[in-house]
Amino acid sequence: TAIVKPTFSEDTTVPYFGKNCIIKINLDQEKKSIKFIKSQFTINITSKRLLKKEVKEIYEEWLTLKAIKYLEARTIKLGIKIGIKPSKIIIKNLKGRWGSALRGTITLNTNLMKCPKDTIDYIIIHELCHLKIKDHSHRYWNLVRKNYPKYEEKVKELEILSRSVI
């Protein structure tokens, strides 16, 4: 199923690990909070009426915290597996790109958390390979293919995901 671009309204969806997860919103709560249980988000907001901006902020803050833990750990694990060690890993909201690799540093987009896990792995491997080979030459793509044989499928998938996720 395609990822739906979130509207941050009651009973709509937000993406998480490639799935459209329902959001339930509780208004007029003592404090802002978010819970994720069984593919559903419950978001408490303090205002008496639905403020989509507040719902979006709570979700994106939560997503960023999850991204820092998951993407860092996954990058280290995949780096060990393929024998490439970044000197630094940065997780932040990038505009218009999934990641980058420069001078030993891998930077990954927090929005990757909206993609399926195998797609996240592809992006991480793509960036790790750039630490060895800077360009997109045949040598580079051979290294990617060696570590992620079905990478071509992901390239097409990411073009579609980019429209709804970043």
Coordinates of C-alpha atoms in Angstrom, one line a residue, residues 14-150:
V14 CA 0.5 9.0 9.6
P15 CA 3.3 6.8 8.2
Y16 CA 5.6 4.7 10.4
F17 CA 8.0 2.0 9.1
G18 CA 6.1 1.9 5.8
K19 CA 2.6 1.5 7.3
N20 CA -0.3 4.0 7.4
C21 CA -1.1 4.1 11.1
I22 CA -4.4 5.6 12.4
I23 CA -4.2 8.6 14.7
K24 CA -6.7 9.2 17.6
I25 CA -6.6 12.7 19.1
N26 CA -7.7 13.7 22.6
L27 CA -8.4 17.4 23.0
D28 CA -8.1 19.5 26.2
Q29 CA -5.6 17.3 28.0
E30 CA -3.4 18.4 30.8
K31 CA -0.2 17.8 28.8
K32 CA 0.9 16.9 25.3
S33 CA 1.8 13.3 24.8
I34 CA 1.9 10.5 22.2
K35 CA 1.5 6.7 22.5
F36 CA 2.0 4.1 19.8
I37 CA 0.3 0.8 20.5
K38 CA -0.7 -1.8 17.9
S39 CA -0.2 0.4 14.8
Q40 CA -2.2 3.2 16.3
F41 CA -1.1 6.6 17.6
T42 CA -3.0 8.3 20.4
I43 CA -2.0 11.9 20.6
N44 CA -3.1 14.2 23.5
I45 CA -3.1 17.9 22.9
T46 CA -3.8 20.7 25.3
S47 CA -6.0 22.9 23.2
K48 CA -9.8 22.6 23.3
R49 CA -10.1 22.4 19.5
L50 CA -8.1 20.4 17.0
L51 CA -4.9 22.2 16.1
K52 CA -3.3 20.2 13.3
K53 CA 0.0 22.1 13.8
E54 CA 0.2 20.8 17.4
V55 CA -0.6 17.2 16.4
K56 CA 2.1 17.4 13.7
E57 CA 4.7 18.8 16.1
I58 CA 4.0 16.0 18.7
Y59 CA 4.3 13.3 16.0
E60 CA 7.4 14.7 14.4
E61 CA 9.2 15.2 17.8
W62 CA 8.4 11.6 18.6
L63 CA 9.5 10.4 15.2
T64 CA 12.8 12.3 15.6
L65 CA 13.5 10.6 18.9
K66 CA 12.8 7.2 17.4
A67 CA 14.9 8.0 14.4
I68 CA 18.0 8.9 16.4
K69 CA 17.9 5.5 18.2
Y70 CA 16.9 3.3 15.3
L71 CA 18.9 4.9 12.5
E72 CA 22.1 5.2 14.5
A73 CA 22.0 1.6 15.7
R74 CA 21.0 0.3 12.2
T75 CA 23.9 2.3 10.5
I76 CA 26.4 0.9 13.0
K77 CA 25.1 -2.7 12.5
L78 CA 25.0 -2.5 8.7
G79 CA 28.4 -0.8 8.7
I80 CA 29.9 -3.6 10.6
K81 CA 28.3 -6.2 8.3
I82 CA 29.7 -4.6 5.1
G83 CA 33.0 -3.4 6.7
I84 CA 32.5 0.4 6.5
K85 CA 32.6 2.5 9.6
P86 CA 31.4 6.1 9.6
S87 CA 33.3 8.4 11.9
K88 CA 30.0 10.2 12.8
I89 CA 26.3 9.7 12.3
I90 CA 23.9 12.6 12.2
I91 CA 20.1 12.2 12.2
K92 CA 18.1 15.3 11.2
N93 CA 15.2 16.5 9.1
L94 CA 16.7 17.0 5.7
K95 CA 14.8 18.8 3.0
G96 CA 14.5 17.0 -0.3
R97 CA 17.0 14.2 0.3
W98 CA 17.2 10.9 2.2
G99 CA 20.8 11.1 3.3
S100 CA 24.3 12.1 2.5
A101 CA 27.9 10.9 3.1
L102 CA 30.7 13.4 3.4
R103 CA 34.2 13.1 5.0
G104 CA 33.3 10.0 7.1
T105 CA 30.0 11.4 8.3
I106 CA 26.7 9.9 7.4
T107 CA 23.7 12.1 7.7
L108 CA 20.2 10.5 7.5
N109 CA 16.8 12.0 7.2
T110 CA 14.4 11.5 10.2
N111 CA 11.7 11.0 7.6
L112 CA 13.2 7.6 6.8
M113 CA 11.2 6.3 9.8
K114 CA 8.2 6.7 7.6
C115 CA 9.6 4.1 5.1
P116 CA 9.6 0.3 5.3
K117 CA 12.6 -1.1 7.1
D118 CA 14.2 -2.7 4.0
T119 CA 14.1 0.7 2.3
I120 CA 15.8 2.3 5.3
D121 CA 18.5 -0.4 5.0
Y122 CA 19.0 0.4 1.4
I123 CA 19.5 4.1 2.1
I124 CA 21.9 3.4 4.9
I125 CA 23.9 1.0 2.6
H126 CA 23.8 3.6 -0.2
E127 CA 25.4 6.2 2.1
L128 CA 27.9 3.8 3.7
C129 CA 29.1 2.8 0.2
H130 CA 29.6 6.5 -0.6
L131 CA 32.2 6.6 2.2
K132 CA 34.3 4.3 0.1
I133 CA 33.4 5.6 -3.4
K134 CA 32.2 9.2 -3.7
D135 CA 30.5 9.2 -7.1
H136 CA 27.8 7.1 -8.7
S137 CA 30.2 5.2 -11.0
H138 CA 29.9 1.5 -12.1
R139 CA 32.3 0.7 -9.3
Y140 CA 30.1 2.4 -6.8
W141 CA 26.9 0.6 -8.0
N142 CA 28.7 -2.7 -8.0
L143 CA 29.6 -2.2 -4.3
V144 CA 25.9 -1.3 -3.5
R145 CA 24.7 -4.4 -5.5
K146 CA 27.1 -6.6 -3.5
N147 CA 25.6 -5.4 -0.3
Y148 CA 22.0 -4.9 -1.4
P149 CA 21.3 -7.0 -4.5
K150 CA 17.8 -5.7 -5.1

